[in-house]
Short mmCIF file of C-alpha atoms and ligand atoms in Angstrom, two decimals:
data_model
loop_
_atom_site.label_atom_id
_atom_site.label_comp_id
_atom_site.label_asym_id
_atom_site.label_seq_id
_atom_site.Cartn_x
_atom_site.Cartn_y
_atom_site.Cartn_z
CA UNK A 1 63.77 47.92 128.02
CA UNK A 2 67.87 47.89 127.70
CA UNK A 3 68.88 44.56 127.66
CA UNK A 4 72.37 42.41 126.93
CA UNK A 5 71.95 40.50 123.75
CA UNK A 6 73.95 37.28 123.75
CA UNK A 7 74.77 34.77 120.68
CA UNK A 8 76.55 31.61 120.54
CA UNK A 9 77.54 29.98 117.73
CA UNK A 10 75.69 26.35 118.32
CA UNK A 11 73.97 24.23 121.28
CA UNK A 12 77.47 22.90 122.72
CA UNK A 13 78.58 26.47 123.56
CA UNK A 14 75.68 27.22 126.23
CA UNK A 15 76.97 25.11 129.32
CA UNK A 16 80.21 27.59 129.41
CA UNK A 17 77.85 30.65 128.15
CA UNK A 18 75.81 29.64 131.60
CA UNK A 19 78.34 31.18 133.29
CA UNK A 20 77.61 34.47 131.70
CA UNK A 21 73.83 34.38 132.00
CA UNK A 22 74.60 33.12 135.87
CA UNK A 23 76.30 36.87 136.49
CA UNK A 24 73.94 38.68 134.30
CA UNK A 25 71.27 37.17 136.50
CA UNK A 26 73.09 37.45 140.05
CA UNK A 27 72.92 41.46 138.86
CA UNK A 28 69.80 41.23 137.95
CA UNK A 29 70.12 42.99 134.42
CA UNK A 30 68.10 41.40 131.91
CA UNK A 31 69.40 39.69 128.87
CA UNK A 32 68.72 37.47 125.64
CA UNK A 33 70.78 34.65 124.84
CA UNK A 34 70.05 32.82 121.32
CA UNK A 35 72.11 30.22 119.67
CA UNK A 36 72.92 31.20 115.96
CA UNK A 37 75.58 30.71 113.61
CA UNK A 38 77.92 33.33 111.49
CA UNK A 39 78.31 30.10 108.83
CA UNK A 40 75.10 27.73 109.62
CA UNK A 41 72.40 30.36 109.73
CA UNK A 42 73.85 33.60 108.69
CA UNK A 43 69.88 35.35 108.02
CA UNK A 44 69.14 34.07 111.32
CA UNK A 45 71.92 36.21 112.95
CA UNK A 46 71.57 39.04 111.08
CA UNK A 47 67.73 38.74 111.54
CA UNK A 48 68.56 38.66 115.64
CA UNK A 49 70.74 41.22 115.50
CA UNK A 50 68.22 44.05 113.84
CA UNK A 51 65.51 42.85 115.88
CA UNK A 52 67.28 42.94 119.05
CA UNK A 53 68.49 46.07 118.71
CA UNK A 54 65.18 47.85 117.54
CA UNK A 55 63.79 46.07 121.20
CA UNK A 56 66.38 47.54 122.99
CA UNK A 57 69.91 45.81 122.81
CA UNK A 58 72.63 48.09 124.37
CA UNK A 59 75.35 45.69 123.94
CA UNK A 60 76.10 42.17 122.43
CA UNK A 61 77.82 39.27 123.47
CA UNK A 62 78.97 36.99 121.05
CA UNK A 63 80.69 33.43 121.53
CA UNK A 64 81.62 30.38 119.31
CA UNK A 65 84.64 28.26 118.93
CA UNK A 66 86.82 27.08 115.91
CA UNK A 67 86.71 29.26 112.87
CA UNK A 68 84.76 32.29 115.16
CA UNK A 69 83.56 34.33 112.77
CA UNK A 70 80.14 35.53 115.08
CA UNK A 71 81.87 38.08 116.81
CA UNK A 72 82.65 39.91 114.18
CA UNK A 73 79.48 39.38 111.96
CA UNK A 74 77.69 40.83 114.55
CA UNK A 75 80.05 43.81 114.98
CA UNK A 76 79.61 44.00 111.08
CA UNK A 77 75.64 44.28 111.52
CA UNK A 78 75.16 47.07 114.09
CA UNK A 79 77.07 50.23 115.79
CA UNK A 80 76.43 48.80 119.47
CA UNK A 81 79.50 47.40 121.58
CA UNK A 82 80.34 43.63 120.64
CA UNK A 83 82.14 41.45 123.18
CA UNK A 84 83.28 38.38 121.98
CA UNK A 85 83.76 35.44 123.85
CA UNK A 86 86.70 32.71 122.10
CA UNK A 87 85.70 29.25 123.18
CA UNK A 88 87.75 25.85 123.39
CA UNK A 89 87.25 23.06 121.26
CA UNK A 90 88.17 21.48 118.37
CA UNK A 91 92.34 20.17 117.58
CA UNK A 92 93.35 23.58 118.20
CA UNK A 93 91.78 23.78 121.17
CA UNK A 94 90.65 27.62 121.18
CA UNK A 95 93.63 29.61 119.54
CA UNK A 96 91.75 28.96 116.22
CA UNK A 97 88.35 30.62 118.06
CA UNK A 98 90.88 33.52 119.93
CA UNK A 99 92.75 34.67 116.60
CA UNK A 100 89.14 34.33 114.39
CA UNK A 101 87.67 36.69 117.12
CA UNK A 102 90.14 39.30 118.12
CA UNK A 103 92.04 39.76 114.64
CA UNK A 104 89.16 42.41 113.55
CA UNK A 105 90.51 44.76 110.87
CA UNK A 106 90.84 48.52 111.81
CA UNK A 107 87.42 50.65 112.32
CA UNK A 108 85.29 47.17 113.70
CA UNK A 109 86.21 46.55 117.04
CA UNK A 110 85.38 42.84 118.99
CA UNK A 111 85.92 43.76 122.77
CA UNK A 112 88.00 40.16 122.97
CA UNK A 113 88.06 38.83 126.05
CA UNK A 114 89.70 35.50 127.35
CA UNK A 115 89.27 32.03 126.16
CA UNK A 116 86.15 30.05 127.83
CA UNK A 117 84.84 29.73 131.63
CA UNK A 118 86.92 32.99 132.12
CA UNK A 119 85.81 35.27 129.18
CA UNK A 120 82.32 34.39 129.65
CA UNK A 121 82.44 35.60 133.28
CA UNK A 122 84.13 38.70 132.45
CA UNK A 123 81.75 39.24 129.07
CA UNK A 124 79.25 39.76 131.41
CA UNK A 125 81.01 41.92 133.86
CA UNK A 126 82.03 44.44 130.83
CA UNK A 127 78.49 44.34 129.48
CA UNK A 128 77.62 45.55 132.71
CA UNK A 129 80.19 48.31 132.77
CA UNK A 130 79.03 49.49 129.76
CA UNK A 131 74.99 49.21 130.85
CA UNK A 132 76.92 51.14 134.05
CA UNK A 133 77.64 54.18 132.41
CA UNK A 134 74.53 55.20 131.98
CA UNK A 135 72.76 53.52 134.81
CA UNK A 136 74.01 54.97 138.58
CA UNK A 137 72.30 51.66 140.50
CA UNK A 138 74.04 49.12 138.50
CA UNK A 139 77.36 51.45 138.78
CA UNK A 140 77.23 50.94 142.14
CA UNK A 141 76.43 47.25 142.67
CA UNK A 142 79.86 46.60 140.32
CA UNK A 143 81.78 49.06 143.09
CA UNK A 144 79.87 46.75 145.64
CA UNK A 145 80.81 43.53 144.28
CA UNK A 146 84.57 44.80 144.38
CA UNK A 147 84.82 45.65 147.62
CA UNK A 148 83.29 42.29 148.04
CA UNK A 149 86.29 40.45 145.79
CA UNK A 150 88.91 42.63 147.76
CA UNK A 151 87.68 41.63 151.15
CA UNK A 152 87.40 37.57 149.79
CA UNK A 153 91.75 38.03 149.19
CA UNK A 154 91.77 39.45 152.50
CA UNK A 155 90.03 36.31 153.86
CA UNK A 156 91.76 33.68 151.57
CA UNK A 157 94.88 35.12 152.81
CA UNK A 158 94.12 35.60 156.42
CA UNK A 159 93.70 31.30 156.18
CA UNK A 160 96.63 30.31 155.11
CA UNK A 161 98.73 33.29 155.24
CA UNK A 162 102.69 33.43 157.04
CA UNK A 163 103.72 37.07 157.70
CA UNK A 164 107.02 37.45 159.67
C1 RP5 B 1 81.19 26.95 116.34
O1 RP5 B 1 81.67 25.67 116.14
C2 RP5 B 1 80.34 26.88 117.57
O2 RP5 B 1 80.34 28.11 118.23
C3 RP5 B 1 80.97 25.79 118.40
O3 RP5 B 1 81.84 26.32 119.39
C4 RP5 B 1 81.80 25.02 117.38
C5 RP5 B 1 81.35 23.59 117.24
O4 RP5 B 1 79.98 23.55 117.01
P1 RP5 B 1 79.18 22.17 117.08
O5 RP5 B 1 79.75 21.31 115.98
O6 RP5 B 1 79.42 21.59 118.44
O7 RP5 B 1 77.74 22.52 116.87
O8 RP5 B 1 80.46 27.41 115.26
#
């Protein structure tokens, strides 16, 4: 069975990854989500990774804060597309997580998407674009669920809106 494979770095990641599961499940496109650590359990990861993949993994999802190295161990462990998800925390408060996961050097790409709440929404919208091109149903849910967003601006604005 395909499946999104997600990883985040520790416990205190998982109520902003909820909001990627929360999407994942609204599609109805099954995933994995595991927490496990680039530094604190490095076997574990790459343990997750291999087995994941030989079940059926068509793209991963990786998110930590701080020094986020997850990302891009997991990139370094299999050939499959890696989104990475930066989270907040810490004195820096996320540009330490954003620069650890996008910097990647040139040949191992981290699909980096934005800090927190935002990038965990959208790592599961681009995990489903990438399911998409090889599935036609979920393909056309996505085009579904923009005509939906474009009609919700049309309805925000018809509210509040002032045209002369
Ligand atoms: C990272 O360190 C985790 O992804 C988390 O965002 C951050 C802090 O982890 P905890 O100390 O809360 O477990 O590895």
């Amino acid at each position: 069975m395909e499946f999104v494979a997600i990883l985040m770095g520790s416990k205190s990641d998982y109520p902003v990854m909820e909001e990627c599961i929360n999407v994942l499940k609204k599609f109805d496109v099954p995933y994995e989500i595991v927490i496990s650590s680039a530094h604190r359990s490095p076997n574990r990861t790459k343990e997750y990774v291999k087995n994941a993949e030989e079940k059926g993994a068509k793209v991963f999802i990786a998110a930590a804060g701080m020094a986020a190295h997850l990302a891009g161990a997991v990139a370094s462990m299999t050939a499959k597309p890696v989104i990475g998800v930066p989270l907040k925390g810490g004195v820096l408060d996320g540009l330490d997580s954003l620069l650890s996961t996008v910097q990647m050097p040139s040949g191992m790409p981290v699909a980096t998407l934005a800090l927190g709440k935002t990038g965990a929404v959208n790592s599961a919208y681009l995990a489903m674009q990438i399911l998409a091109l090889s599935n036609t149903e979920l393909g056309e849910k996505l085009k579904e669920d923009r005509v939906m967003k474009a009609k919700n601006v049309e309805l925000d604005s018809s509210e509040i809106e002032v045209i002369l």
